Structures are given as C-alpha cells and as structure tokens.
Amino acid sequence: KEVMCFNYSSAMVDIFNHFLTIKTVHRDMGFLEHDRQWQLFMKDCNLDGMSFDDFLIEQQKIASIVGMCGVLVDKPNTGKKKLTATQEAKLGIYPYVVPFSMPDIFDWGWKRDHATGRMILEFVKLRLSDDSFSIWTETYWQVWTINENGGVSKEEGLNPLGEVPFVWFYNIKDIFDPTIGKPNIVTGK
C-alpha cells in the first residue's frame, strides 16, 4: 500500500539516545574508583578500545531497536598460575564485556531465587562465531568448537562467581513477560 517508506528509525534512536546521555553520568564507585583494573576497564571495557560509557550508549541503542540485547562479562584466562589483582593490572589483565545481539543468544533460562524471590539467570547459550558456542551456568562454563572435519572439541572450567556473568539490556520490559524486552519502534501495521 505504500510506494515509499522513509527509514526514520536510525535518526529517532540517535535523538532518543542523545537525550538520555546528554549529561555525563556520575558514578560514585567508592574505593573501586582508584582500583587500577577498574580504571583500565573504564577506558577499554571490550578490549577493543571502547570506553565503558560509550559501550553502554551503544547497548542502549541496540536495545531500543530490537527490545533487548545481552552482555557477557568475562576475564582473560591467566592459566594455572594464580595472580594477584596488582599483578594482573600490571599485565593489563582485567574483566571485559562482550555484547550479544538476539540472533547470537541461542537460549537462556530463569529460576526463582528462594531467598530473595527474584528471578535469576540459570544459564545462557551464546554463539561466539560461526563454529564456536559457549554455555554459562552458575557453576561452570563450556566452549564448544566445530573443527573443519566436523568434529567437536570442548573447553570447560568452573565458574568461580556462582552466578551467570551475563547482563540483559532491556528497552521496555514486556508487561506480560518481564524477561522479554520490547523495541521503541514498531514496524508494520
């Protein structure tokens, strides 16, 4: 019925995002403010040169378009040798974030925490690349890789955090299912 449809989505998302981020966010981080690993993280949170503030703005844009996205918090493996936080900071080792859009978040599950009554993430399954997938639970992580011969190899380890290190970014939570996000812009009629 429409001969031409102008794509205003990008402009609207940018305007809305600019309105939300026009003022610099002030975070009172207490003692963490002077922590070397935190400072490294704030400057380069994704190990690709992006500041944490810019990263959050980008995730908000994605969530406003598709309704939700997710972020895995991980840390480089230091091998079997246990390092102190000071040693890790000197080596440039600190936690980092990895963004995931909905096509790369294959599955997830929630459970109710009996102590608090809140819903907590029980597991998440993520696509890392065309031939590599990751599973995180409260107790372990696994990375499954498909090799050129069609075989599968697996890396795994314990999750020392005791919770799934994955954070959801919602735009607007669905009124009937608060674990699902809705976009700002709805296309179609």
Short mmCIF file of N, CA and C in Angstrom, two decimals:
data_model
loop_
_atom_site.label_atom_id
_atom_site.label_comp_id
_atom_site.label_asym_id
_atom_site.label_seq_id
_atom_site.Cartn_x
_atom_site.Cartn_y
_atom_site.Cartn_z
N LYS A 1 0.81 -1.20 0.00
CA LYS A 1 0.00 0.00 0.00
C LYS A 1 0.86 1.26 0.00
N GLU A 2 2.10 1.12 0.41
CA GLU A 2 2.97 2.30 0.45
C GLU A 2 3.97 2.21 -0.68
N VAL A 3 4.09 3.28 -1.44
CA VAL A 3 5.05 3.31 -2.52
C VAL A 3 6.46 3.48 -1.95
N MET A 4 6.58 4.35 -0.96
CA MET A 4 7.90 4.61 -0.39
C MET A 4 7.75 4.75 1.13
N CYS A 5 8.68 4.17 1.83
CA CYS A 5 8.67 4.28 3.29
C CYS A 5 10.03 4.82 3.72
N PHE A 6 10.05 5.99 4.33
CA PHE A 6 11.31 6.57 4.78
C PHE A 6 11.76 5.89 6.07
N ASN A 7 13.02 5.63 6.17
CA ASN A 7 13.54 4.98 7.37
C ASN A 7 13.99 6.05 8.36
N TYR A 8 13.12 6.34 9.31
CA TYR A 8 13.43 7.31 10.35
C TYR A 8 13.96 6.64 11.61
N SER A 9 14.03 5.33 11.63
CA SER A 9 14.42 4.61 12.84
C SER A 9 15.77 5.05 13.37
N SER A 10 16.76 5.10 12.51
CA SER A 10 18.11 5.45 12.94
C SER A 10 18.16 6.84 13.55
N ALA A 11 17.52 7.79 12.89
CA ALA A 11 17.51 9.17 13.41
C ALA A 11 16.78 9.25 14.75
N MET A 12 15.65 8.54 14.88
CA MET A 12 14.89 8.57 16.12
C MET A 12 15.68 7.94 17.27
N VAL A 13 16.34 6.84 16.99
CA VAL A 13 17.15 6.18 18.01
C VAL A 13 18.29 7.10 18.45
N ASP A 14 18.94 7.75 17.50
CA ASP A 14 20.04 8.67 17.85
C ASP A 14 19.55 9.85 18.67
N ILE A 15 18.40 10.42 18.31
CA ILE A 15 17.85 11.55 19.07
C ILE A 15 17.47 11.12 20.48
N PHE A 16 16.78 10.00 20.60
CA PHE A 16 16.37 9.49 21.91
C PHE A 16 17.59 9.19 22.77
N ASN A 17 18.59 8.54 22.15
CA ASN A 17 19.81 8.19 22.88
C ASN A 17 20.56 9.43 23.31
N HIS A 18 20.62 10.44 22.46
CA HIS A 18 21.29 11.69 22.81
C HIS A 18 20.59 12.35 23.99
N PHE A 19 19.26 12.32 24.01
CA PHE A 19 18.50 12.88 25.12
C PHE A 19 18.85 12.17 26.43
N LEU A 20 18.98 10.83 26.37
CA LEU A 20 19.29 10.06 27.58
C LEU A 20 20.72 10.27 28.06
N THR A 21 21.63 10.58 27.14
CA THR A 21 23.05 10.64 27.50
C THR A 21 23.63 12.04 27.37
N ILE A 22 22.79 13.07 27.33
CA ILE A 22 23.28 14.44 27.14
C ILE A 22 24.17 14.88 28.31
N LYS A 23 23.85 14.39 29.50
CA LYS A 23 24.68 14.71 30.66
C LYS A 23 25.59 13.53 30.98
N THR A 24 26.80 13.83 31.38
CA THR A 24 27.74 12.80 31.76
C THR A 24 27.26 12.11 33.03
N VAL A 25 27.32 10.81 33.04
CA VAL A 25 26.89 10.02 34.20
C VAL A 25 27.95 10.13 35.29
N HIS A 26 27.50 10.40 36.50
CA HIS A 26 28.43 10.41 37.64
C HIS A 26 28.19 9.14 38.44
N ARG A 27 29.23 8.35 38.58
CA ARG A 27 29.15 7.12 39.36
C ARG A 27 30.03 7.27 40.59
N ASP A 28 29.48 7.02 41.75
CA ASP A 28 30.27 7.01 42.98
C ASP A 28 30.70 5.58 43.22
N MET A 29 31.93 5.27 42.86
CA MET A 29 32.42 3.91 42.93
C MET A 29 33.18 3.61 44.23
N GLY A 30 33.26 4.58 45.11
CA GLY A 30 33.94 4.35 46.38
C GLY A 30 35.40 3.99 46.16
N PHE A 31 35.87 2.98 46.89
CA PHE A 31 37.28 2.56 46.79
C PHE A 31 37.62 2.03 45.41
N LEU A 32 36.62 1.54 44.68
CA LEU A 32 36.87 0.98 43.35
C LEU A 32 37.36 2.05 42.37
N GLU A 33 37.01 3.29 42.64
CA GLU A 33 37.40 4.41 41.77
C GLU A 33 38.91 4.46 41.54
N HIS A 34 39.68 4.05 42.53
CA HIS A 34 41.14 4.12 42.44
C HIS A 34 41.78 2.78 42.09
N ASP A 35 40.94 1.78 41.86
CA ASP A 35 41.44 0.45 41.51
C ASP A 35 41.97 0.47 40.09
N ARG A 36 43.18 -0.03 39.88
CA ARG A 36 43.83 0.02 38.57
C ARG A 36 43.06 -0.80 37.52
N GLN A 37 42.56 -1.96 37.91
CA GLN A 37 41.81 -2.77 36.95
C GLN A 37 40.50 -2.07 36.54
N TRP A 38 39.85 -1.41 37.49
CA TRP A 38 38.63 -0.67 37.17
C TRP A 38 38.94 0.48 36.21
N GLN A 39 40.03 1.17 36.43
CA GLN A 39 40.42 2.27 35.55
C GLN A 39 40.71 1.76 34.13
N LEU A 40 41.40 0.61 34.05
CA LEU A 40 41.65 0.02 32.73
C LEU A 40 40.34 -0.36 32.04
N PHE A 41 39.43 -0.95 32.82
CA PHE A 41 38.13 -1.35 32.29
C PHE A 41 37.34 -0.14 31.80
N MET A 42 37.29 0.92 32.56
CA MET A 42 36.54 2.12 32.17
C MET A 42 37.06 2.71 30.87
N LYS A 43 38.37 2.62 30.66
CA LYS A 43 38.99 3.17 29.45
C LYS A 43 38.80 2.26 28.23
N ASP A 44 38.85 0.94 28.45
CA ASP A 44 38.78 -0.03 27.35
C ASP A 44 38.03 -1.26 27.85
N CYS A 45 36.71 -1.18 27.87
CA CYS A 45 35.90 -2.24 28.51
C CYS A 45 35.76 -3.49 27.66
N ASN A 46 35.96 -3.38 26.35
CA ASN A 46 35.74 -4.54 25.49
C ASN A 46 37.03 -5.06 24.84
N LEU A 47 38.16 -4.61 25.33
CA LEU A 47 39.49 -4.98 24.80
C LEU A 47 39.62 -4.62 23.33
N ASP A 48 38.82 -3.62 22.92
CA ASP A 48 38.87 -3.15 21.54
C ASP A 48 38.91 -1.63 21.49
N GLY A 49 39.24 -1.01 22.65
CA GLY A 49 39.42 0.43 22.70
C GLY A 49 38.19 1.25 23.03
N MET A 50 37.06 0.62 23.37
CA MET A 50 35.84 1.37 23.65
C MET A 50 35.70 1.64 25.15
N SER A 51 35.41 2.90 25.49
CA SER A 51 35.21 3.24 26.90
C SER A 51 33.89 2.61 27.38
N PHE A 52 33.78 2.41 28.69
CA PHE A 52 32.58 1.80 29.25
C PHE A 52 31.35 2.69 28.99
N ASP A 53 31.51 4.00 29.11
CA ASP A 53 30.39 4.91 28.85
C ASP A 53 29.90 4.78 27.40
N ASP A 54 30.82 4.76 26.45
CA ASP A 54 30.44 4.61 25.04
C ASP A 54 29.80 3.24 24.78
N PHE A 55 30.32 2.22 25.45
CA PHE A 55 29.76 0.87 25.31
C PHE A 55 28.31 0.84 25.78
N LEU A 56 28.03 1.45 26.92
CA LEU A 56 26.66 1.48 27.43
C LEU A 56 25.72 2.21 26.49
N ILE A 57 26.19 3.29 25.89
CA ILE A 57 25.37 4.03 24.93
C ILE A 57 25.04 3.15 23.73
N GLU A 58 26.02 2.42 23.23
CA GLU A 58 25.79 1.54 22.08
C GLU A 58 24.80 0.43 22.42
N GLN A 59 24.90 -0.14 23.61
CA GLN A 59 23.97 -1.20 24.01
C GLN A 59 22.55 -0.65 24.14
N GLN A 60 22.43 0.58 24.64
CA GLN A 60 21.11 1.19 24.76
C GLN A 60 20.49 1.39 23.38
N LYS A 61 21.30 1.77 22.40
CA LYS A 61 20.80 1.94 21.03
C LYS A 61 20.28 0.61 20.48
N ILE A 62 21.05 -0.44 20.67
CA ILE A 62 20.63 -1.75 20.17
C ILE A 62 19.35 -2.19 20.85
N ALA A 63 19.27 -2.03 22.17
CA ALA A 63 18.08 -2.44 22.91
C ALA A 63 16.86 -1.64 22.46
N SER A 64 17.04 -0.37 22.13
CA SER A 64 15.88 0.43 21.70
C SER A 64 15.38 -0.01 20.34
N ILE A 65 16.22 -0.60 19.52
CA ILE A 65 15.82 -1.06 18.20
C ILE A 65 15.18 -2.44 18.26
N VAL A 66 15.81 -3.38 18.95
CA VAL A 66 15.31 -4.76 18.95
C VAL A 66 14.61 -5.16 20.25
N GLY A 67 14.66 -4.32 21.25
CA GLY A 67 13.96 -4.61 22.50
C GLY A 67 14.86 -5.07 23.62
N MET A 68 15.89 -5.83 23.27
CA MET A 68 16.81 -6.31 24.29
C MET A 68 18.08 -6.84 23.63
N CYS A 69 19.13 -6.87 24.41
CA CYS A 69 20.39 -7.48 24.00
C CYS A 69 21.08 -7.91 25.28
N GLY A 70 22.21 -8.55 25.15
CA GLY A 70 22.89 -9.04 26.35
C GLY A 70 24.38 -8.80 26.29
N VAL A 71 24.98 -8.85 27.47
CA VAL A 71 26.42 -8.62 27.59
C VAL A 71 27.01 -9.67 28.53
N LEU A 72 28.02 -10.35 28.04
CA LEU A 72 28.76 -11.31 28.86
C LEU A 72 29.95 -10.59 29.48
N VAL A 73 30.16 -10.79 30.76
CA VAL A 73 31.33 -10.24 31.45
C VAL A 73 32.30 -11.39 31.64
N ASP A 74 33.50 -11.25 31.11
CA ASP A 74 34.49 -12.32 31.17
C ASP A 74 35.83 -11.74 31.57
N LYS A 75 36.80 -12.60 31.72
CA LYS A 75 38.14 -12.16 32.10
C LYS A 75 39.14 -13.09 31.42
N PRO A 76 40.23 -12.56 30.87
CA PRO A 76 41.22 -13.43 30.24
C PRO A 76 41.74 -14.49 31.21
N ASN A 77 41.98 -15.66 30.67
CA ASN A 77 42.50 -16.76 31.48
C ASN A 77 43.98 -16.54 31.75
N THR A 78 44.37 -16.61 32.98
CA THR A 78 45.78 -16.44 33.35
C THR A 78 46.48 -17.78 33.47
N GLY A 79 45.82 -18.83 33.03
CA GLY A 79 46.41 -20.16 33.13
C GLY A 79 46.26 -20.70 34.54
N LYS A 80 47.09 -21.64 34.88
CA LYS A 80 47.01 -22.26 36.20
C LYS A 80 47.65 -21.39 37.27
N LYS A 81 48.46 -20.43 36.84
CA LYS A 81 49.13 -19.56 37.80
C LYS A 81 48.16 -18.52 38.34
N LYS A 82 48.01 -18.48 39.65
CA LYS A 82 47.12 -17.52 40.31
C LYS A 82 47.88 -16.21 40.50
N LEU A 83 47.32 -15.12 39.95
CA LEU A 83 47.94 -13.81 40.07
C LEU A 83 47.12 -12.93 41.00
N THR A 84 47.77 -11.99 41.64
CA THR A 84 47.06 -11.01 42.45
C THR A 84 46.46 -9.95 41.51
N ALA A 85 45.53 -9.17 42.03
CA ALA A 85 44.92 -8.11 41.22
C ALA A 85 45.98 -7.11 40.76
N THR A 86 46.96 -6.81 41.61
CA THR A 86 48.04 -5.89 41.25
C THR A 86 48.87 -6.46 40.11
N GLN A 87 49.20 -7.75 40.18
CA GLN A 87 49.97 -8.39 39.11
C GLN A 87 49.17 -8.40 37.81
N GLU A 88 47.87 -8.70 37.91
CA GLU A 88 47.03 -8.70 36.72
C GLU A 88 46.97 -7.31 36.09
N ALA A 89 46.82 -6.28 36.92
CA ALA A 89 46.74 -4.90 36.40
C ALA A 89 48.03 -4.52 35.68
N LYS A 90 49.18 -4.91 36.24
CA LYS A 90 50.47 -4.62 35.59
C LYS A 90 50.57 -5.30 34.22
N LEU A 91 49.94 -6.48 34.10
CA LEU A 91 49.96 -7.22 32.84
C LEU A 91 48.82 -6.81 31.91
N GLY A 92 47.97 -5.89 32.38
CA GLY A 92 46.83 -5.45 31.57
C GLY A 92 45.70 -6.45 31.54
N ILE A 93 45.60 -7.27 32.57
CA ILE A 93 44.53 -8.28 32.65
C ILE A 93 43.44 -7.74 33.56
N TYR A 94 42.23 -7.68 33.04
CA TYR A 94 41.08 -7.21 33.81
C TYR A 94 39.81 -7.73 33.13
N PRO A 95 38.68 -7.73 33.83
CA PRO A 95 37.43 -8.17 33.20
C PRO A 95 37.07 -7.30 32.00
N TYR A 96 36.36 -7.89 31.07
CA TYR A 96 35.92 -7.17 29.87
C TYR A 96 34.51 -7.61 29.52
N VAL A 97 33.85 -6.88 28.65
CA VAL A 97 32.48 -7.19 28.25
C VAL A 97 32.42 -7.56 26.78
N VAL A 98 31.49 -8.47 26.47
CA VAL A 98 31.26 -8.90 25.09
C VAL A 98 29.77 -8.75 24.80
N PRO A 99 29.40 -7.90 23.82
CA PRO A 99 27.98 -7.71 23.52
C PRO A 99 27.44 -8.85 22.66
N PHE A 100 26.17 -9.16 22.88
CA PHE A 100 25.48 -10.19 22.09
C PHE A 100 24.12 -9.66 21.66
N SER A 101 23.85 -9.77 20.36
CA SER A 101 22.52 -9.42 19.85
C SER A 101 21.65 -10.67 19.92
N MET A 102 20.37 -10.49 19.76
CA MET A 102 19.43 -11.61 19.94
C MET A 102 19.70 -12.81 19.03
N PRO A 103 20.12 -12.66 17.78
CA PRO A 103 20.39 -13.87 16.98
C PRO A 103 21.53 -14.72 17.53
N ASP A 104 22.42 -14.13 18.33
CA ASP A 104 23.55 -14.87 18.88
C ASP A 104 23.30 -15.37 20.30
N ILE A 105 22.14 -15.06 20.85
CA ILE A 105 21.76 -15.59 22.17
C ILE A 105 20.79 -16.72 21.89
N PHE A 106 21.30 -17.94 21.89
CA PHE A 106 20.51 -19.09 21.46
C PHE A 106 19.44 -19.50 22.47
N ASP A 107 19.78 -19.47 23.74
CA ASP A 107 18.85 -19.96 24.74
C ASP A 107 19.25 -19.41 26.10
N TRP A 108 18.28 -19.31 26.98
CA TRP A 108 18.54 -18.88 28.35
C TRP A 108 17.41 -19.38 29.23
N GLY A 109 17.67 -19.45 30.50
CA GLY A 109 16.65 -19.91 31.42
C GLY A 109 16.72 -19.13 32.73
N TRP A 110 15.56 -18.96 33.33
CA TRP A 110 15.45 -18.24 34.60
C TRP A 110 14.98 -19.19 35.69
N LYS A 111 15.31 -18.86 36.92
CA LYS A 111 14.76 -19.57 38.07
C LYS A 111 14.54 -18.55 39.18
N ARG A 112 13.67 -18.91 40.09
CA ARG A 112 13.38 -18.00 41.20
C ARG A 112 14.33 -18.28 42.35
N ASP A 113 14.98 -17.21 42.82
CA ASP A 113 15.85 -17.31 43.99
C ASP A 113 14.94 -17.35 45.22
N HIS A 114 15.01 -18.45 45.95
CA HIS A 114 14.10 -18.62 47.09
C HIS A 114 14.39 -17.64 48.22
N ALA A 115 15.62 -17.20 48.35
CA ALA A 115 15.98 -16.27 49.43
C ALA A 115 15.41 -14.87 49.18
N THR A 116 15.49 -14.41 47.92
CA THR A 116 15.05 -13.03 47.62
C THR A 116 13.71 -12.97 46.88
N GLY A 117 13.32 -14.08 46.27
CA GLY A 117 12.10 -14.09 45.48
C GLY A 117 12.29 -13.56 44.06
N ARG A 118 13.48 -13.11 43.74
CA ARG A 118 13.77 -12.55 42.42
C ARG A 118 14.09 -13.65 41.41
N MET A 119 13.84 -13.34 40.16
CA MET A 119 14.22 -14.24 39.08
C MET A 119 15.70 -14.01 38.77
N ILE A 120 16.46 -15.10 38.68
CA ILE A 120 17.88 -15.01 38.35
C ILE A 120 18.16 -15.91 37.14
N LEU A 121 19.17 -15.52 36.40
CA LEU A 121 19.55 -16.26 35.21
C LEU A 121 20.18 -17.59 35.63
N GLU A 122 19.65 -18.68 35.09
CA GLU A 122 20.15 -20.01 35.43
C GLU A 122 21.22 -20.48 34.45
N PHE A 123 21.04 -20.13 33.15
CA PHE A 123 22.03 -20.48 32.13
C PHE A 123 21.83 -19.58 30.92
N VAL A 124 22.86 -19.50 30.09
CA VAL A 124 22.77 -18.80 28.81
C VAL A 124 23.65 -19.54 27.81
N LYS A 125 23.14 -19.66 26.57
CA LYS A 125 23.88 -20.31 25.48
C LYS A 125 24.10 -19.26 24.39
N LEU A 126 25.37 -19.06 24.01
CA LEU A 126 25.75 -17.97 23.12
C LEU A 126 26.55 -18.47 21.92
N ARG A 127 26.35 -17.83 20.77
CA ARG A 127 27.20 -18.11 19.61
C ARG A 127 28.35 -17.12 19.64
N LEU A 128 29.58 -17.64 19.68
CA LEU A 128 30.78 -16.80 19.68
C LEU A 128 31.25 -16.51 18.26
N SER A 129 31.09 -17.47 17.37
CA SER A 129 31.43 -17.31 15.96
C SER A 129 30.64 -18.37 15.20
N ASP A 130 30.87 -18.48 13.89
CA ASP A 130 30.12 -19.45 13.10
C ASP A 130 30.32 -20.88 13.58
N ASP A 131 31.48 -21.17 14.17
CA ASP A 131 31.77 -22.55 14.57
C ASP A 131 32.10 -22.70 16.06
N SER A 132 31.72 -21.71 16.85
CA SER A 132 32.06 -21.75 18.28
C SER A 132 30.88 -21.25 19.12
N PHE A 133 30.57 -22.01 20.16
CA PHE A 133 29.44 -21.72 21.02
C PHE A 133 29.85 -21.82 22.49
N SER A 134 29.19 -21.05 23.33
CA SER A 134 29.54 -21.00 24.75
C SER A 134 28.28 -21.23 25.59
N ILE A 135 28.46 -21.95 26.68
CA ILE A 135 27.38 -22.17 27.65
C ILE A 135 27.91 -21.71 29.01
N TRP A 136 27.12 -20.89 29.68
CA TRP A 136 27.46 -20.44 31.03
C TRP A 136 26.34 -20.82 31.99
N THR A 137 26.71 -21.38 33.13
CA THR A 137 25.77 -21.65 34.21
C THR A 137 26.34 -21.04 35.48
N GLU A 138 25.66 -21.24 36.57
CA GLU A 138 26.14 -20.73 37.85
C GLU A 138 27.40 -21.46 38.33
N THR A 139 27.62 -22.67 37.86
CA THR A 139 28.73 -23.46 38.35
C THR A 139 29.85 -23.71 37.34
N TYR A 140 29.56 -23.65 36.04
CA TYR A 140 30.59 -23.94 35.05
C TYR A 140 30.36 -23.14 33.77
N TRP A 141 31.40 -23.15 32.90
CA TRP A 141 31.32 -22.61 31.55
C TRP A 141 31.88 -23.65 30.60
N GLN A 142 31.41 -23.63 29.36
CA GLN A 142 31.91 -24.51 28.32
C GLN A 142 31.99 -23.74 27.01
N VAL A 143 32.99 -24.05 26.21
CA VAL A 143 33.08 -23.52 24.84
C VAL A 143 33.19 -24.73 23.92
N TRP A 144 32.23 -24.85 23.02
CA TRP A 144 32.19 -25.93 22.04
C TRP A 144 32.60 -25.37 20.68
N THR A 145 33.56 -26.04 20.03
CA THR A 145 34.04 -25.60 18.72
C THR A 145 33.93 -26.74 17.73
N ILE A 146 33.40 -26.42 16.55
CA ILE A 146 33.29 -27.40 15.48
C ILE A 146 34.51 -27.22 14.58
N ASN A 147 35.29 -28.27 14.38
CA ASN A 147 36.50 -28.15 13.56
C ASN A 147 36.18 -28.42 12.08
N GLU A 148 37.20 -28.28 11.23
CA GLU A 148 37.00 -28.39 9.78
C GLU A 148 36.55 -29.79 9.36
N ASN A 149 36.80 -30.81 10.15
CA ASN A 149 36.38 -32.17 9.83
C ASN A 149 34.97 -32.48 10.35
N GLY A 150 34.33 -31.51 10.98
CA GLY A 150 33.00 -31.73 11.52
C GLY A 150 33.01 -32.25 12.94
N GLY A 151 34.19 -32.44 13.50
CA GLY A 151 34.29 -32.89 14.89
C GLY A 151 34.07 -31.75 15.85
N VAL A 152 33.87 -32.09 17.08
CA VAL A 152 33.60 -31.09 18.11
C VAL A 152 34.63 -31.20 19.22
N SER A 153 35.17 -30.06 19.63
CA SER A 153 36.06 -30.04 20.79
C SER A 153 35.43 -29.17 21.86
N LYS A 154 35.82 -29.43 23.09
CA LYS A 154 35.19 -28.71 24.19
C LYS A 154 36.25 -28.25 25.18
N GLU A 155 36.14 -26.98 25.55
CA GLU A 155 36.90 -26.41 26.67
C GLU A 155 35.90 -26.19 27.78
N GLU A 156 36.33 -26.34 29.01
CA GLU A 156 35.40 -26.09 30.10
C GLU A 156 36.16 -25.71 31.35
N GLY A 157 35.44 -25.11 32.27
CA GLY A 157 36.03 -24.73 33.53
C GLY A 157 34.95 -24.38 34.54
N LEU A 158 35.39 -24.15 35.76
CA LEU A 158 34.47 -23.77 36.82
C LEU A 158 34.16 -22.29 36.74
N ASN A 159 32.95 -21.92 37.07
CA ASN A 159 32.56 -20.52 37.15
C ASN A 159 32.72 -20.10 38.61
N PRO A 160 33.77 -19.36 38.94
CA PRO A 160 34.02 -19.01 40.34
C PRO A 160 33.06 -17.96 40.91
N LEU A 161 32.26 -17.32 40.05
CA LEU A 161 31.37 -16.27 40.52
C LEU A 161 30.12 -16.80 41.23
N GLY A 162 29.68 -18.00 40.88
CA GLY A 162 28.47 -18.53 41.48
C GLY A 162 27.20 -17.97 40.86
N GLU A 163 27.33 -17.20 39.80
CA GLU A 163 26.18 -16.68 39.05
C GLU A 163 26.59 -16.54 37.60
N VAL A 164 25.62 -16.52 36.72
CA VAL A 164 25.90 -16.39 35.29
C VAL A 164 26.34 -14.95 35.03
N PRO A 165 27.55 -14.75 34.50
CA PRO A 165 28.06 -13.38 34.29
C PRO A 165 27.52 -12.74 33.01
N PHE A 166 26.22 -12.68 32.92
CA PHE A 166 25.55 -12.18 31.73
C PHE A 166 24.51 -11.17 32.18
N VAL A 167 24.50 -10.01 31.53
CA VAL A 167 23.59 -8.93 31.90
C VAL A 167 22.69 -8.62 30.71
N TRP A 168 21.39 -8.54 30.97
CA TRP A 168 20.43 -8.17 29.94
C TRP A 168 20.28 -6.66 29.90
N PHE A 169 20.19 -6.12 28.70
CA PHE A 169 19.86 -4.71 28.49
C PHE A 169 18.47 -4.69 27.87
N TYR A 170 17.50 -4.17 28.61
CA TYR A 170 16.13 -4.08 28.13
C TYR A 170 15.84 -2.65 27.70
N ASN A 171 15.01 -2.53 26.69
CA ASN A 171 14.49 -1.22 26.35
C ASN A 171 13.25 -0.96 27.20
N ILE A 172 12.20 -1.67 26.92
CA ILE A 172 10.97 -1.62 27.70
C ILE A 172 10.60 -3.07 28.01
N LYS A 173 10.45 -3.40 29.27
CA LYS A 173 10.10 -4.78 29.61
C LYS A 173 8.64 -5.06 29.24
N ASP A 174 8.42 -6.24 28.70
CA ASP A 174 7.08 -6.65 28.33
C ASP A 174 6.21 -6.76 29.58
N ILE A 175 4.99 -6.28 29.51
CA ILE A 175 4.11 -6.26 30.68
C ILE A 175 3.71 -7.67 31.11
N PHE A 176 3.61 -8.60 30.17
CA PHE A 176 3.20 -9.96 30.49
C PHE A 176 4.37 -10.88 30.81
N ASP A 177 5.54 -10.59 30.24
CA ASP A 177 6.74 -11.39 30.49
C ASP A 177 7.91 -10.44 30.68
N PRO A 178 8.23 -10.08 31.93
CA PRO A 178 9.29 -9.10 32.18
C PRO A 178 10.70 -9.58 31.85
N THR A 179 10.83 -10.82 31.37
CA THR A 179 12.16 -11.29 30.93
C THR A 179 12.37 -11.02 29.45
N ILE A 180 11.40 -10.40 28.81
CA ILE A 180 11.48 -10.06 27.38
C ILE A 180 11.38 -8.55 27.22
N GLY A 181 12.20 -7.99 26.31
CA GLY A 181 12.16 -6.56 26.05
C GLY A 181 11.42 -6.23 24.77
N LYS A 182 10.87 -5.03 24.70
CA LYS A 182 10.16 -4.56 23.51
C LYS A 182 10.91 -3.35 22.93
N PRO A 183 10.92 -3.22 21.60
CA PRO A 183 11.59 -2.08 20.98
C PRO A 183 10.76 -0.81 21.09
N ASN A 184 11.42 0.35 20.88
CA ASN A 184 10.73 1.64 20.82
C ASN A 184 9.89 1.72 19.56
N ILE A 185 10.47 1.29 18.47
CA ILE A 185 9.89 1.49 17.15
C ILE A 185 9.30 0.19 16.66
N VAL A 186 8.03 0.20 16.39
CA VAL A 186 7.35 -0.98 15.88
C VAL A 186 7.06 -0.75 14.41
N THR A 187 7.51 -1.66 13.57
CA THR A 187 7.27 -1.52 12.14
C THR A 187 6.02 -2.28 11.75
N GLY A 188 5.45 -1.91 10.67
CA GLY A 188 4.26 -2.59 10.18
C GLY A 188 3.00 -1.95 10.76
N LYS A 189 1.89 -2.55 10.48
CA LYS A 189 0.60 -2.01 10.92
C LYS A 189 -0.05 -2.92 11.91
#
